[in-house]
Tab-separated table of C-alpha atoms and ligand atoms in Angstrom:
chain	number	residue	atom	x	y	z
A	1	MET	CA	-142.571	-13.051	129.521
A	2	LEU	CA	-139.514	-11.078	128.389
A	3	ASN	CA	-140.950	-7.864	127.027
A	4	GLY	CA	-140.120	-4.197	127.524
A	5	GLY	CA	-136.409	-4.992	127.386
A	6	MET	CA	-135.460	-2.812	124.425
A	7	PRO	CA	-133.832	0.163	126.227
A	8	PHE	CA	-131.602	-2.356	128.002
A	9	ALA	CA	-130.653	-3.936	124.654
A	10	ASP	CA	-129.622	-0.513	123.302
A	11	GLU	CA	-127.570	0.197	126.429
A	12	LEU	CA	-125.674	-3.073	126.062
A	13	ILE	CA	-124.884	-2.308	122.441
A	14	SER	CA	-123.787	1.275	123.065
A	15	ALA	CA	-121.440	0.048	125.828
A	16	GLN	CA	-119.821	-2.315	123.324
A	17	TYR	CA	-119.438	0.411	120.714
A	18	ARG	CA	-118.155	3.055	123.112
A	19	SER	CA	-115.022	4.860	121.883
A	20	HIS	CA	-111.950	4.726	124.113
A	21	GLU	CA	-109.662	7.737	123.991
A	22	LEU	CA	-105.958	6.963	123.701
A	23	PRO	CA	-103.018	9.331	124.193
A	24	GLY	CA	-102.074	11.476	121.204
A	25	GLY	CA	-105.626	12.244	120.074
A	26	LEU	CA	-106.291	8.685	118.935
A	27	VAL	CA	-109.440	6.660	119.560
A	28	LEU	CA	-109.934	2.888	119.872
A	29	ARG	CA	-113.350	1.599	118.871
A	30	ARG	CA	-115.189	-1.307	117.297
A	31	ALA	CA	-115.599	-1.141	113.538
A	32	ARG	CA	-118.926	-0.443	111.847
A	33	ALA	CA	-120.106	-1.439	108.379
A	34	THR	CA	-119.477	2.131	107.185
A	35	ASP	CA	-115.747	1.670	107.940
A	36	VAL	CA	-115.235	-0.945	105.207
A	37	PRO	CA	-114.179	1.458	102.393
A	38	ALA	CA	-111.464	2.958	104.657
A	39	LEU	CA	-110.397	-0.533	105.758
A	40	VAL	CA	-110.046	-1.696	102.156
A	41	GLU	CA	-108.015	1.422	101.343
A	42	LEU	CA	-105.707	0.912	104.359
A	43	LEU	CA	-105.097	-2.762	103.560
A	44	ALA	CA	-104.725	-2.481	99.763
A	45	PRO	CA	-100.957	-1.800	99.667
A	46	MET	CA	-100.267	-4.647	102.146
A	47	VAL	CA	-102.415	-7.030	100.106
A	48	GLU	CA	-100.572	-5.928	96.958
A	49	GLN	CA	-97.224	-6.667	98.643
A	50	ARG	CA	-98.654	-10.061	99.688
A	51	ILE	CA	-98.117	-9.289	103.363
A	52	LEU	CA	-101.835	-9.815	104.017
A	53	VAL	CA	-104.233	-12.299	102.404
A	54	ALA	CA	-106.337	-10.844	99.566
A	55	LYS	CA	-110.042	-10.713	100.410
A	56	GLU	CA	-113.221	-9.563	98.722
A	57	ARG	CA	-114.952	-6.412	99.972
A	58	VAL	CA	-117.890	-8.580	101.027
A	59	ASP	CA	-115.566	-10.591	103.306
A	60	TYR	CA	-114.864	-7.431	105.325
A	61	TYR	CA	-118.571	-6.602	105.597
A	62	GLU	CA	-119.348	-10.151	106.734
A	63	ALA	CA	-116.623	-10.037	109.381
A	64	ILE	CA	-116.976	-6.388	110.441
A	65	HIS	CA	-118.038	-7.350	113.993
A	66	GLU	CA	-114.591	-8.967	114.472
A	67	PHE	CA	-112.686	-5.730	113.883
A	68	TRP	CA	-111.210	-3.142	116.216
A	69	LEU	CA	-109.936	0.156	114.840
A	70	VAL	CA	-107.700	2.952	115.978
A	71	VAL	CA	-108.736	6.218	114.345
A	72	GLU	CA	-107.650	9.839	114.531
A	73	PRO	CA	-110.640	12.217	114.597
A	74	GLN	CA	-110.119	15.305	112.419
A	75	SER	CA	-111.395	18.849	113.041
A	76	ASP	CA	-113.872	18.532	110.132
A	77	GLY	CA	-115.599	15.572	111.794
A	78	THR	CA	-113.966	12.930	109.606
A	79	GLU	CA	-111.517	10.293	110.861
A	80	VAL	CA	-108.229	8.918	109.574
A	81	LEU	CA	-107.956	5.155	109.969
A	82	ALA	CA	-104.655	4.544	111.783
A	83	GLY	CA	-104.911	0.788	112.280
A	84	CYS	CA	-107.090	-2.285	112.455
A	85	ALA	CA	-107.143	-5.802	113.880
A	86	ALA	CA	-109.622	-8.675	114.021
A	87	CYS	CA	-110.268	-11.619	116.313
A	88	HIS	CA	-111.487	-14.598	114.276
A	89	VAL	CA	-112.543	-17.632	116.307
A	90	ILE	CA	-112.010	-20.896	114.443
A	91	TRP	CA	-112.514	-23.538	117.132
A	92	ALA	CA	-113.565	-24.023	120.765
A	93	ASP	CA	-110.146	-23.077	122.110
A	94	THR	CA	-108.545	-21.277	119.170
A	95	ALA	CA	-108.766	-17.877	117.488
A	96	GLU	CA	-106.682	-16.073	114.913
A	97	ALA	CA	-105.387	-12.541	115.393
A	98	ARG	CA	-105.821	-11.435	111.795
A	99	THR	CA	-105.611	-8.385	109.575
A	100	ILE	CA	-103.406	-6.541	112.066
A	101	ALA	CA	-102.265	-3.440	110.231
A	102	THR	CA	-101.083	0.048	111.069
A	103	ASN	CA	-101.239	2.859	108.553
A	104	GLN	CA	-97.655	3.563	107.417
A	105	ALA	CA	-97.876	7.164	108.688
A	106	TYR	CA	-98.804	5.983	112.211
A	107	ARG	CA	-96.298	3.149	112.759
A	108	GLY	CA	-94.093	2.917	115.828
A	109	ARG	CA	-96.569	4.734	118.109
A	110	GLY	CA	-97.916	1.653	119.918
A	111	ILE	CA	-101.062	1.299	117.805
A	112	GLY	CA	-100.293	-2.284	116.718
A	113	ARG	CA	-99.685	-3.255	120.343
A	114	ILE	CA	-102.996	-1.742	121.538
A	115	LEU	CA	-104.872	-3.499	118.749
A	116	VAL	CA	-103.315	-6.932	119.413
A	117	GLU	CA	-104.009	-6.564	123.137
A	118	GLN	CA	-107.625	-5.785	122.278
A	119	VAL	CA	-107.827	-8.897	120.095
A	120	LEU	CA	-106.397	-10.995	122.948
A	121	ALA	CA	-108.985	-9.539	125.341
A	122	ASP	CA	-111.702	-10.304	122.798
A	123	ALA	CA	-110.458	-13.898	122.485
A	124	ARG	CA	-110.391	-14.303	126.283
A	125	ALA	CA	-113.938	-12.938	126.560
A	126	GLN	CA	-115.051	-15.525	124.019
A	127	GLY	CA	-113.563	-18.388	126.051
A	128	VAL	CA	-110.632	-19.021	123.752
A	129	GLN	CA	-107.353	-20.333	125.199
A	130	GLN	CA	-104.910	-19.791	122.335
A	131	VAL	CA	-104.481	-17.197	119.627
A	132	PHE	CA	-102.368	-17.778	116.548
A	133	CYS	CA	-101.135	-15.531	113.794
A	134	LEU	CA	-99.403	-16.018	110.472
A	135	THR	CA	-96.985	-13.210	109.943
A	136	PHE	CA	-93.719	-11.807	108.627
A	137	GLU	CA	-93.532	-9.493	111.681
A	138	THR	CA	-92.056	-12.020	114.141
A	139	ASP	CA	-90.284	-9.451	116.353
A	140	PHE	CA	-93.486	-7.452	116.776
A	141	PHE	CA	-95.505	-10.536	117.826
A	142	THR	CA	-92.684	-11.892	120.034
A	143	ALA	CA	-92.808	-8.595	121.950
A	144	LEU	CA	-96.510	-9.339	122.503
A	145	GLY	CA	-95.921	-12.818	123.991
A	146	PHE	CA	-96.340	-14.935	120.835
A	147	GLU	CA	-93.970	-17.843	120.159
A	148	VAL	CA	-92.977	-19.381	116.859
A	149	ILE	CA	-94.577	-22.803	116.341
A	150	ASP	CA	-94.458	-25.601	113.758
A	151	GLY	CA	-97.587	-27.221	112.413
A	152	THR	CA	-101.160	-26.633	113.466
A	153	PRO	CA	-101.899	-26.450	117.214
A	154	VAL	CA	-105.239	-28.297	117.261
A	155	SER	CA	-106.194	-31.941	117.765
A	156	GLN	CA	-106.475	-34.265	114.767
A	157	GLU	CA	-110.223	-34.391	115.356
A	158	ALA	CA	-110.555	-30.589	115.312
A	159	TYR	CA	-108.262	-30.385	112.259
A	160	SER	CA	-110.526	-32.670	110.235
A	161	GLU	CA	-113.548	-30.492	111.049
A	162	ILE	CA	-111.744	-27.167	110.511
A	163	LEU	CA	-110.873	-28.503	107.034
A	164	ARG	CA	-114.528	-27.914	106.116
A	165	SER	CA	-114.123	-24.143	106.488
A	166	ARG	CA	-114.317	-22.077	103.302
A	167	ASP	CA	-112.326	-19.228	104.851
A	168	GLU	CA	-109.005	-18.502	103.092
A	169	GLY	CA	-107.293	-17.443	106.328
A	170	THR	CA	-108.327	-20.708	107.930
A	171	ALA	CA	-106.965	-22.613	104.915
A	172	GLU	CA	-103.703	-20.745	105.506
A	173	PHE	CA	-103.737	-21.844	109.161
A	174	LEU	CA	-104.200	-25.455	108.033
A	175	ASP	CA	-101.290	-24.990	105.605
A	176	LEU	CA	-103.374	-26.148	102.643
A	177	SER	CA	-101.558	-26.148	99.328
A	178	ARG	CA	-104.207	-24.006	97.594
A	179	VAL	CA	-103.135	-20.945	99.641
A	180	LYS	CA	-99.380	-21.675	99.677
A	181	PRO	CA	-98.436	-19.328	96.814
A	182	ASN	CA	-99.791	-16.412	98.881
A	183	THR	CA	-98.187	-17.345	102.169
A	184	LEU	CA	-94.669	-18.253	101.172
A	185	GLY	CA	-92.224	-17.298	103.901
A	186	ASN	CA	-94.544	-16.276	106.713
A	187	THR	CA	-94.204	-17.644	110.247
A	188	ARG	CA	-96.770	-19.352	112.484
A	189	MET	CA	-96.926	-17.927	115.957
A	190	LEU	CA	-99.033	-18.769	118.990
A	191	ARG	CA	-99.944	-16.960	122.177
A	192	ARG	CA	-101.481	-19.000	125.010
A	193	LEU	CA	-103.969	-17.063	127.135
B	201	COA	C1	-96.833	-5.111	112.492
B	201	COA	C2	-97.465	-3.735	112.575
B	201	COA	C3	-98.980	-3.893	112.731
B	201	COA	C4	-96.875	-2.986	113.787
B	201	COA	O1	-97.601	-1.797	113.950
B	201	COA	P1	-97.095	-0.579	114.865
B	201	COA	O2	-98.318	0.217	115.179
B	201	COA	O3	-95.991	0.137	114.189
B	201	COA	O4	-96.527	-1.347	116.140
B	201	COA	P2	-96.277	-0.747	117.589
B	201	COA	O5	-95.885	0.684	117.447
B	201	COA	O6	-97.438	-1.037	118.454
B	201	COA	O7	-95.081	-1.627	118.085
B	201	COA	C5	-95.210	-2.530	119.175
B	201	COA	C6	-93.882	-3.125	119.488
B	201	COA	O8	-93.360	-3.898	118.403
B	201	COA	C7	-92.148	-3.320	117.918
B	201	COA	N1	-92.251	-3.372	116.477
B	201	COA	C8	-93.200	-2.804	115.716
B	201	COA	N2	-92.996	-3.096	114.416
B	201	COA	C9	-91.887	-3.858	114.393
B	201	COA	C10	-91.159	-4.470	113.357
B	201	COA	N3	-91.525	-4.346	112.069
B	201	COA	N4	-90.079	-5.192	113.673
B	201	COA	C11	-89.693	-5.296	114.963
B	201	COA	N5	-90.342	-4.747	115.987
B	201	COA	C12	-91.420	-4.032	115.706
B	201	COA	C13	-92.103	-1.923	118.425
B	201	COA	O9	-90.757	-1.495	118.638
B	201	COA	C14	-92.848	-2.052	119.728
B	201	COA	O10	-92.029	-2.549	120.771
B	201	COA	P3	-92.087	-1.858	122.223
B	201	COA	O11	-93.521	-1.905	122.649
B	201	COA	O12	-91.194	-2.705	123.042
B	201	COA	O13	-91.595	-0.472	121.979
B	201	COA	C15	-97.162	-2.885	111.296
B	201	COA	O14	-95.778	-2.916	111.062
B	201	COA	C16	-97.898	-3.355	110.058
B	201	COA	O15	-99.003	-2.904	109.758
B	201	COA	N6	-97.299	-4.295	109.264
B	201	COA	C17	-97.905	-4.799	108.039
B	201	COA	C18	-99.060	-5.751	108.269
B	201	COA	C19	-98.625	-7.033	108.982
B	201	COA	O16	-97.621	-7.627	108.677
B	201	COA	N7	-99.451	-7.493	109.943
B	201	COA	C20	-99.190	-8.688	110.726
B	201	COA	C21	-99.835	-9.913	110.210
B	201	COA	S1	-101.606	-9.916	110.344
């Protein structure tokens, strides 16, 4: 009988949510539901410029466990959100590195790199063998080992099942015409693990 295991359950969770200090007073940590308002605020200008796919607030809450954040703790106990990234698994061997964004004021300090590396580690831990992204930032992703690809790097059989997804990012991955107006000009890139 598996009883009396609760302290162990809490320990496992707190290990996963532990904050990791980075140079320059920054902290890398998993996102929590309470981070969604700051996430929406960070992403809004990039969504408006059509660099990132528009999503509902509820989409961020539903996917909050996929997100990693870099934050800068302030002396008053608050935090500034410096960047975010999410690892979204779509098939047995495939995940998307999505919603990779660095606050304009924090760019060029290595935050994007740390976040993508965290997403790749997350994908590896989940047994995934390839990570794709759809992006205008090809130089940034090339520096992180991604290569430009054509088409959709899954089998025909997987493709026909992934088609059943209702996720807009997944529709973008499949190159479905309903998301084309939002994705004009971005590049498909793949990183094998
Ligand atoms: C792409 C983005 C996340 C990079 O964030 P960042 O924190 O400034 O990136 P880093 O400081 O970690 O840069 C990592 C490397 O990429 C390079 N790089 C960063 N942005 C670059 C750019 N726009 N063009 C070319 N190279 C770039 C850096 O020189 C650095 O190289 P190095 O490690 O050899 O010095 C940021 O520009 C952004 O938020 N863009 C808008 C959102 C977006 O397009 N996301 C991607 C699709 S989900």
